[in-house]
mmCIF file of C-alpha atoms and ligand atoms in Angstrom:
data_model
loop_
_atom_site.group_PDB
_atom_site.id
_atom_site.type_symbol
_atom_site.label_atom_id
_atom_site.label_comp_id
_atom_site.label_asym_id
_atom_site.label_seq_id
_atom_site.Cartn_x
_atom_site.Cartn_y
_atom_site.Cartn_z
ATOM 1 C CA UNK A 1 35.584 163.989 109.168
ATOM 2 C CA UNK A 2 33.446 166.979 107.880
ATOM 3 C CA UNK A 3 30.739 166.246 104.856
ATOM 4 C CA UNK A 4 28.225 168.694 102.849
ATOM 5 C CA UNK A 5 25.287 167.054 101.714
ATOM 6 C CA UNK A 6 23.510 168.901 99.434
ATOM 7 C CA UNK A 7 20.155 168.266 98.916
ATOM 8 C CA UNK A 8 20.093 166.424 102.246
ATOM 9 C CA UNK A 9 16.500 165.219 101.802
ATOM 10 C CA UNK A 10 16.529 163.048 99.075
ATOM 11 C CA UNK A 11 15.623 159.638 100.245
ATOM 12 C CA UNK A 12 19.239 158.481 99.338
ATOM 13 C CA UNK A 13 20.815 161.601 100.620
ATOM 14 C CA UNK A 14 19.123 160.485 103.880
ATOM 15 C CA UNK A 15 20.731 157.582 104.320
ATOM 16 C CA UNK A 16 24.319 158.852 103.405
ATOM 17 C CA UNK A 17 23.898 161.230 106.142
ATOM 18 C CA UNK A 18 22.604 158.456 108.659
ATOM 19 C CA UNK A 19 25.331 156.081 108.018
ATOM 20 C CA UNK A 20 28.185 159.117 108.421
ATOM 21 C CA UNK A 21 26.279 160.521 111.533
ATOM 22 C CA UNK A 22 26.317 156.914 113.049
ATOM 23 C CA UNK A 23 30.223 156.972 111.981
ATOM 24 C CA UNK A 24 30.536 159.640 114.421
ATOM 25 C CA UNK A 25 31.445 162.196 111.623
ATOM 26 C CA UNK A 26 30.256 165.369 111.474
ATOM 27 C CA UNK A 27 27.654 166.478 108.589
ATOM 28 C CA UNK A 28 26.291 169.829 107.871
ATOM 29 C CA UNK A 29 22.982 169.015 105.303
ATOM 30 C CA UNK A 30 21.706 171.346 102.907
ATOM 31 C CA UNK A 31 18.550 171.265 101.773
ATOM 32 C CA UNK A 32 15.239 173.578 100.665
ATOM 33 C CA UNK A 33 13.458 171.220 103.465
ATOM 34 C CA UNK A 34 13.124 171.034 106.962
ATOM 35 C CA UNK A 35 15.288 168.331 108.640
ATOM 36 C CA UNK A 36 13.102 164.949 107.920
ATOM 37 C CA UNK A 37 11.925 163.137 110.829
ATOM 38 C CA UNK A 38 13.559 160.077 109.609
ATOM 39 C CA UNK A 39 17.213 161.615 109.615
ATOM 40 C CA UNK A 40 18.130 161.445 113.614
ATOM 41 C CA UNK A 41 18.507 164.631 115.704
ATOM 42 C CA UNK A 42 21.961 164.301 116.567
ATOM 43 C CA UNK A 43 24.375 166.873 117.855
ATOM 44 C CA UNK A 44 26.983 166.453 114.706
ATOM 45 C CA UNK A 45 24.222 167.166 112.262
ATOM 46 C CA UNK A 46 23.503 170.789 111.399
ATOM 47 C CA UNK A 47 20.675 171.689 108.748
ATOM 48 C CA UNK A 48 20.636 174.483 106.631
ATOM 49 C CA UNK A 49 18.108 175.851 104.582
ATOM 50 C CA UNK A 50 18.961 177.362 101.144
ATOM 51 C CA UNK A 51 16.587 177.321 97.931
ATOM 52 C CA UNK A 52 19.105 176.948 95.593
ATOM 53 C CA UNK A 53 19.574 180.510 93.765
ATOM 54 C CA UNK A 54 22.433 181.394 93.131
ATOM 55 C CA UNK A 55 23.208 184.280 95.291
ATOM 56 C CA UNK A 56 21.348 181.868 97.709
ATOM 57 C CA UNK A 57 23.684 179.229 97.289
ATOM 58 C CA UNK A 58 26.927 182.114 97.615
ATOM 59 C CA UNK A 59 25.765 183.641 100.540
ATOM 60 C CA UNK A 60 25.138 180.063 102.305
ATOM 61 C CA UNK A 61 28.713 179.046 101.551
ATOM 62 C CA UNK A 62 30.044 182.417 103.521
ATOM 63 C CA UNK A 63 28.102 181.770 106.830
ATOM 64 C CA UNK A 64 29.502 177.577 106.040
ATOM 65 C CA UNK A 65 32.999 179.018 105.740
ATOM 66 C CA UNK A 66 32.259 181.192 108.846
ATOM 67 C CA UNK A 67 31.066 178.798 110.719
ATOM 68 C CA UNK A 68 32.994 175.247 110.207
ATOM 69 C CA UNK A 69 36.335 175.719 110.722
ATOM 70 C CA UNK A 70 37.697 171.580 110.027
ATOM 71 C CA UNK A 71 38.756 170.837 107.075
ATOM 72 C CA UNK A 72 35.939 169.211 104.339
ATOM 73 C CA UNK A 73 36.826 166.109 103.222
ATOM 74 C CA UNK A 74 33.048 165.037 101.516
ATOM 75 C CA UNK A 75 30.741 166.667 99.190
ATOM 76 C CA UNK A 76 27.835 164.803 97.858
ATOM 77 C CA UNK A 77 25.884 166.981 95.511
ATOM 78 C CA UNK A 78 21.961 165.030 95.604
ATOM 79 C CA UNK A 79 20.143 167.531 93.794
ATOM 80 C CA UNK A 80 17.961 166.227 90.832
ATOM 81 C CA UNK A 81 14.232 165.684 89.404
ATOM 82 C CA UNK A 82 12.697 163.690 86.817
ATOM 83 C CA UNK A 83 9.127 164.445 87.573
ATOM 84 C CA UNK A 84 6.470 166.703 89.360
ATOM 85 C CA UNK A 85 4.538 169.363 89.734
ATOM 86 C CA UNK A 86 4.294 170.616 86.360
ATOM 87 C CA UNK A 87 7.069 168.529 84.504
ATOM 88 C CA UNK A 88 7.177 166.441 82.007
ATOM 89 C CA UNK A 89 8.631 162.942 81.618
ATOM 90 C CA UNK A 90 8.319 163.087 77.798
ATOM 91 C CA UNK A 91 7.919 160.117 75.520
ATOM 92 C CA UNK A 92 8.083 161.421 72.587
ATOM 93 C CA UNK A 93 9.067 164.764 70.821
ATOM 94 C CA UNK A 94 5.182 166.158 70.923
ATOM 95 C CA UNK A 95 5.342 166.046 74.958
ATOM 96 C CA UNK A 96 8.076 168.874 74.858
ATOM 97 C CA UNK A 97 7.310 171.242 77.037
ATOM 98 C CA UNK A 98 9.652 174.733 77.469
ATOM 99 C CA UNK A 99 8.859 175.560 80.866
ATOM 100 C CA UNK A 100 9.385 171.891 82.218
ATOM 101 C CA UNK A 101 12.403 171.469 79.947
ATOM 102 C CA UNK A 102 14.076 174.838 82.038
ATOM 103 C CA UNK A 103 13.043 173.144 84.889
ATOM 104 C CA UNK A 104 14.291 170.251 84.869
ATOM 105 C CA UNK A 105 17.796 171.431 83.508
ATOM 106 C CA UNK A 106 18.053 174.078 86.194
ATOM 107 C CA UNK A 107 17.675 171.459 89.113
ATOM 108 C CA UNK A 108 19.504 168.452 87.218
ATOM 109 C CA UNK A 109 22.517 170.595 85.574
ATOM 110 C CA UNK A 110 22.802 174.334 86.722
ATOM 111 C CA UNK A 111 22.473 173.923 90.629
ATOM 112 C CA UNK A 112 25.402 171.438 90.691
ATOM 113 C CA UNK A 113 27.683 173.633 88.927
ATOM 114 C CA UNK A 114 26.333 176.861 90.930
ATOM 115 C CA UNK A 115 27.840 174.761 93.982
ATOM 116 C CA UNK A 116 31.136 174.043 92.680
ATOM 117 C CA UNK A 117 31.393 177.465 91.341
ATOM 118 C CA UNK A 118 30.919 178.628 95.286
ATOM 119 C CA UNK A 119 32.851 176.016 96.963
ATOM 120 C CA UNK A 120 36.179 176.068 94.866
ATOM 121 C CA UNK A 121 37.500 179.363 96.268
ATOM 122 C CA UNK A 122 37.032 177.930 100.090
ATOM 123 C CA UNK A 123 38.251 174.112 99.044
ATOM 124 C CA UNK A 124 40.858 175.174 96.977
ATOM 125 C CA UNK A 125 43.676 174.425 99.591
ATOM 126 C CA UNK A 126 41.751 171.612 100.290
ATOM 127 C CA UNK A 127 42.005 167.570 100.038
ATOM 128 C CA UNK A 128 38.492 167.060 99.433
ATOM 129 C CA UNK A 129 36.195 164.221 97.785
ATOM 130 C CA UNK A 130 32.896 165.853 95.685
ATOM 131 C CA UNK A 131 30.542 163.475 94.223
ATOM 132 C CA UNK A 132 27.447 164.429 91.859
ATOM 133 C CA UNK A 133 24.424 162.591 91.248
ATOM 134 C CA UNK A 134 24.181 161.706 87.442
ATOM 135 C CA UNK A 135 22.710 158.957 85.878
ATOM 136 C CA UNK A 136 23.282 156.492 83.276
ATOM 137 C CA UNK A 137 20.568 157.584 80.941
ATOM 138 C CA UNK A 138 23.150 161.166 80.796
ATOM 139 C CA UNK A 139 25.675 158.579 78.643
ATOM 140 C CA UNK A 140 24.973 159.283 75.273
ATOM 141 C CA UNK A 141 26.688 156.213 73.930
ATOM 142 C CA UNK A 142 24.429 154.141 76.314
ATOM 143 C CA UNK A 143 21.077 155.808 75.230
ATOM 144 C CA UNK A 144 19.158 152.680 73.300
ATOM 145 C CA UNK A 145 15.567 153.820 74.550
ATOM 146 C CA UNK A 146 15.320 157.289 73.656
ATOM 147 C CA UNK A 147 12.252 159.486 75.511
ATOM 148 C CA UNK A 148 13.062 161.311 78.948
ATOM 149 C CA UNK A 149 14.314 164.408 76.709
ATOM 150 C CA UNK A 150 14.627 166.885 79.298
ATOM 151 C CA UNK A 151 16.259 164.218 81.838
ATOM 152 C CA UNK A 152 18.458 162.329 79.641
ATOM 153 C CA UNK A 153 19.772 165.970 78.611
ATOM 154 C CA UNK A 154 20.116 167.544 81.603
ATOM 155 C CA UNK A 155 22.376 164.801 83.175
ATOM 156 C CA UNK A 156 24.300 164.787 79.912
ATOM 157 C CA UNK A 157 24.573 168.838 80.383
ATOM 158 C CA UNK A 158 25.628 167.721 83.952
ATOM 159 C CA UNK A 159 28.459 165.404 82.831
ATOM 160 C CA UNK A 160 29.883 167.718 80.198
ATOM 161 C CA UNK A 161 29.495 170.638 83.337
ATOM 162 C CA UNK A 162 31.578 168.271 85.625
ATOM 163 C CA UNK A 163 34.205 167.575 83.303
ATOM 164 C CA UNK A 164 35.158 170.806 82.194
ATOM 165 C CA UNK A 165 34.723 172.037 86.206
ATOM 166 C CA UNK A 166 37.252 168.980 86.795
ATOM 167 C CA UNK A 167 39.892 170.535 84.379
ATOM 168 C CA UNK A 168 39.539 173.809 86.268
ATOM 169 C CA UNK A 169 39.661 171.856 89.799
ATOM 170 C CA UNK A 170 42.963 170.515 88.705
ATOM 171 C CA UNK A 171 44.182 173.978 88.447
ATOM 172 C CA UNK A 172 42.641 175.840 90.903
ATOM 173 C CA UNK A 173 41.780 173.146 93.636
ATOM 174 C CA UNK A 174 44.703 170.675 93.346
ATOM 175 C CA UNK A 175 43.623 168.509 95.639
ATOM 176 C CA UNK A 176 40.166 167.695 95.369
ATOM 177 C CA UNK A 177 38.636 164.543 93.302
ATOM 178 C CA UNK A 178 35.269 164.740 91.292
ATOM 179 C CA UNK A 179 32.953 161.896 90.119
ATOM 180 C CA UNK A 180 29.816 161.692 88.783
ATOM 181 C CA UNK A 181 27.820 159.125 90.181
ATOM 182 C CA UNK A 182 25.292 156.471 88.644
ATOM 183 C CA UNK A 183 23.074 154.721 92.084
ATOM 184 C CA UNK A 184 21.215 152.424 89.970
ATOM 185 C CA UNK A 185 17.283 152.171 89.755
ATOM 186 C CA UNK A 186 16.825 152.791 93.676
ATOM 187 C CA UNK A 187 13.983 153.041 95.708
ATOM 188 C CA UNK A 188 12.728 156.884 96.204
ATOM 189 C CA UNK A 189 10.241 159.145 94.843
ATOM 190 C CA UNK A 190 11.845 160.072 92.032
ATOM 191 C CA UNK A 191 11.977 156.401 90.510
ATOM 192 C CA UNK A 192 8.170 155.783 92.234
ATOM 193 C CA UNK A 193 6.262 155.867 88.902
ATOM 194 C CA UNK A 194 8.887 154.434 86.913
ATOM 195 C CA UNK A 195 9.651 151.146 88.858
ATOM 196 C CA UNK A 196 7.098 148.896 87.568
ATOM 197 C CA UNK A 197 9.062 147.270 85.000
ATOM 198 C CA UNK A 198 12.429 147.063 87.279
ATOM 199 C CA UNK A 199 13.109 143.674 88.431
ATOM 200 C CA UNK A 200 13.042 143.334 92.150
ATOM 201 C CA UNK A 201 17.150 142.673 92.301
ATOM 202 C CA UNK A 202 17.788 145.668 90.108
ATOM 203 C CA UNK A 203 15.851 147.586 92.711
ATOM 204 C CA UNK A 204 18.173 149.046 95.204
ATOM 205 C CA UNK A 205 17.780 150.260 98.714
ATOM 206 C CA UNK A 206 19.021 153.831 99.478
ATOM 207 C CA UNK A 207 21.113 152.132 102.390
ATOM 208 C CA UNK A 208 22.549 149.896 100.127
ATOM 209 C CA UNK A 209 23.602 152.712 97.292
ATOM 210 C CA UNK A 210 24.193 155.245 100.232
ATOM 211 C CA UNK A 211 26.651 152.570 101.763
ATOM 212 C CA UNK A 212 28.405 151.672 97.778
ATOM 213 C CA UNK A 213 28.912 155.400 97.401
ATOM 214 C CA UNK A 214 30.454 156.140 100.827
ATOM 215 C CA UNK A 215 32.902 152.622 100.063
ATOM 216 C CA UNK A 216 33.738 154.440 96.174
ATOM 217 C CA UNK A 217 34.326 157.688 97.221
ATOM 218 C CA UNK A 218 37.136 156.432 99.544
ATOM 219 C CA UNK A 219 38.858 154.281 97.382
ATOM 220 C CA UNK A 220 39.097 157.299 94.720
ATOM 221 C CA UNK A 221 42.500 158.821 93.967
ATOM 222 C CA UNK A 222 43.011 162.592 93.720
ATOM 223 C CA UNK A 223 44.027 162.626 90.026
ATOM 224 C CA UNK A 224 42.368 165.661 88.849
ATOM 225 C CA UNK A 225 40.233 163.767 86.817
ATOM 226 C CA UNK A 226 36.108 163.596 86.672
ATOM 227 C CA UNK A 227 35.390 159.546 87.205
ATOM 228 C CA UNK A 228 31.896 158.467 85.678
ATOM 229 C CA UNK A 229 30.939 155.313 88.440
ATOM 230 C CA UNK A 230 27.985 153.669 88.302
ATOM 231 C CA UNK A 231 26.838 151.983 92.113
ATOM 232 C CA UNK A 232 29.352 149.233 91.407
ATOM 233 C CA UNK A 233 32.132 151.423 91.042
ATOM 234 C CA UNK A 234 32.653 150.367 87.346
ATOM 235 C CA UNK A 235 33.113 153.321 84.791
ATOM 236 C CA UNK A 236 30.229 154.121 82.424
ATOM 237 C CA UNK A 237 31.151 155.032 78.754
ATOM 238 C CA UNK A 238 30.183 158.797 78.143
HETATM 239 N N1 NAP B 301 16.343 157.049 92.333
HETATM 240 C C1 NAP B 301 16.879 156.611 91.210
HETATM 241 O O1 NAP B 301 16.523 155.541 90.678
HETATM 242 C C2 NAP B 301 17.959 157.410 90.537
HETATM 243 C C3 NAP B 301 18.596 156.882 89.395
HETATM 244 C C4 NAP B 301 19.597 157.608 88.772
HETATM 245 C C5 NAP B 301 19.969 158.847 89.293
HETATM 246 N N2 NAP B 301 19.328 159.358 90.402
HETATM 247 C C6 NAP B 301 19.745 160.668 90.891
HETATM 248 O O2 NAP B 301 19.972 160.585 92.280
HETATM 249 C C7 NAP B 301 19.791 161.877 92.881
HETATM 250 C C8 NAP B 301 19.023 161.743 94.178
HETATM 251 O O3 NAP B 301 17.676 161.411 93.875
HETATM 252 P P1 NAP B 301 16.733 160.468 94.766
HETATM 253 O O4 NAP B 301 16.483 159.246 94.001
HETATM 254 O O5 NAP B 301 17.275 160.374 96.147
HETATM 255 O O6 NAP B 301 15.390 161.327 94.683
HETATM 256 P P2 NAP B 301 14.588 162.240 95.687
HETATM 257 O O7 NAP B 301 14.438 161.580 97.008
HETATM 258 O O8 NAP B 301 13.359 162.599 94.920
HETATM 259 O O9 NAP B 301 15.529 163.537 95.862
HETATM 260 C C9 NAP B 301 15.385 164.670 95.073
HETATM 261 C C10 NAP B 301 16.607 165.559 95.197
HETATM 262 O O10 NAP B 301 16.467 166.681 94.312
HETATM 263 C C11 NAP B 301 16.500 167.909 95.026
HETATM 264 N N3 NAP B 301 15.522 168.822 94.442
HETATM 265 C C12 NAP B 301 14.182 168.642 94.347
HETATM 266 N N4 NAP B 301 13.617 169.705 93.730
HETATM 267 C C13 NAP B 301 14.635 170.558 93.436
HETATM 268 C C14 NAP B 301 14.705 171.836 92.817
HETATM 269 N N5 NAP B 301 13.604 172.446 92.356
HETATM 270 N N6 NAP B 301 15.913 172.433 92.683
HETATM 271 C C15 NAP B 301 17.033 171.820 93.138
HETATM 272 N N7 NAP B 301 17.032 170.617 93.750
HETATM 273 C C16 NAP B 301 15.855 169.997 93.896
HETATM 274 C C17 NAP B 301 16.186 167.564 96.469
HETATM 275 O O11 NAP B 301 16.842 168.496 97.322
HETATM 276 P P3 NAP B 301 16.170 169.128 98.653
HETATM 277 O O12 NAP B 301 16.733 168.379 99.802
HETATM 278 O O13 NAP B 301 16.619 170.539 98.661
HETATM 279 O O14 NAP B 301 14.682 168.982 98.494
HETATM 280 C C18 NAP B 301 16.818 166.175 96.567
HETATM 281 O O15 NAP B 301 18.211 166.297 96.757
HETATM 282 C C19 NAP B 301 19.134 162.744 91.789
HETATM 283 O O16 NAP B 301 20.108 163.591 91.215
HETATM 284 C C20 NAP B 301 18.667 161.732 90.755
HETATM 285 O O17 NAP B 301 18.619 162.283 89.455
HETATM 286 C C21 NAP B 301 18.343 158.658 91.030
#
């Protein structure tokens, strides 16, 4: 089988590609990175470079569509920040900043959707899986906590994005299946500064999240409906 991993360097994006390239399946990664040296040279694993603009991101899916001529059957859409050079993590309203706000939407909300936008016309014909990296702080019902403005927002943006792309989908692309997914509190640098209060058992591995994903997306049916799964495959409420 044929997978795009989109921002193929996130720690947990790593290890979805590992455990598919040790499947034997074939996996073109797509990332603003260099190929990391943990992810194996391997001869079913080509790397592509885009930085996510948007007539980046169109022009990458032409030389894709030129160049891969299976069928896709995986998308996994990685792409997401919560912190960083210049952002915020606010904890309360005062912390607001514009520019980190923008930010943070663009890479959480807009970069998704700029990918289904350019892959529907190719994977329209197409029996195809996509999964998106939410989180559960985008459910609004679930939000007890409050703070992470930008974050909580931008994944909500990104929920309310993938639905209304999933009513197009089952128009347009018949046969293709969307989720949004929920890992859990997992170890990688975007959770780094946030962990200390996570209990070591509510701490997952990327292997072990990479590994739940890979076992959810196959036992999804193409209903042209947008699931919201957290990492144990139960729904979360929006
Ligand atoms: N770790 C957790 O506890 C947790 C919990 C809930 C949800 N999530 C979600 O899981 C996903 C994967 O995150 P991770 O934990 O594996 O973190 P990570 O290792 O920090 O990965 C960051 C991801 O964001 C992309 N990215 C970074 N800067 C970007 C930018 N300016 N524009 C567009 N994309 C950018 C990276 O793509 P490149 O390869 O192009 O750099 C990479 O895919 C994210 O969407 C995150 O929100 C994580």
């Amino acid at each position: 089988m044929t997978n795009l991993i989109i921002g193929a360097s996130s720690e947990i994006a790593q290890s979805i590609t590992r455990q598919l390239l040790s499947s034997g399946e074939v996996v073109h990664g797509i990332s603003q990175h260099p190929q990391p040296a943990q992810v194996p040279h391997d001869q079913n694993l080509h790397w592509w470079i885009c930085h996510y603009g948007e007539s980046h991101i169109e022009q990458l899916v032409e030389s894709l569509q030129e160049t891969i001529t299976e069928p896709i059957s995986r998308v996994v859409i990685c792409n997401g920040q919560l912190h960083g050079d210049g952002l915020v993590v606010e904890k309360r309203l005062q912390d607001l900043q514009e520019s980190s706000f923008h930010q943070i939407i663009n890479s959480n909300a807009l970069v998704p959707l700029l990918w289904l936008r350019a892959l529907l016309p190719w994977l329209s014909k197409q029996e195809c899986k996509i999964a998106v990296f939410s989180a559960r702080v985008g459910s609004i019902e679930d939000n007890k906590l409050g703070g992470w403005y930008s974050y909580r927002a931008s994944k909500a943006a990104l929920n309310m994005l993938l639905k209304t792309a999933a009513i197009e989908y089952s128009r347009r692309a018949k046969k293709i299946k969307l989720m949004a997914f929920h890992p859990g509190t997992t170890d990688t640098p975007l959770s780094k500064p946030f962990q200390a209060n996570v209990a070591e058992s509510k701490l997952f591995e990327p292997e072990f999240v990479a590994k739940r994903l890979l076992e959810i997306m196959e036992s999804l049916h193409i209903d042209g409906e947008l699931s919201y799964l957290d990492w144990a495959g139960e729904p979360i409420r929006w």
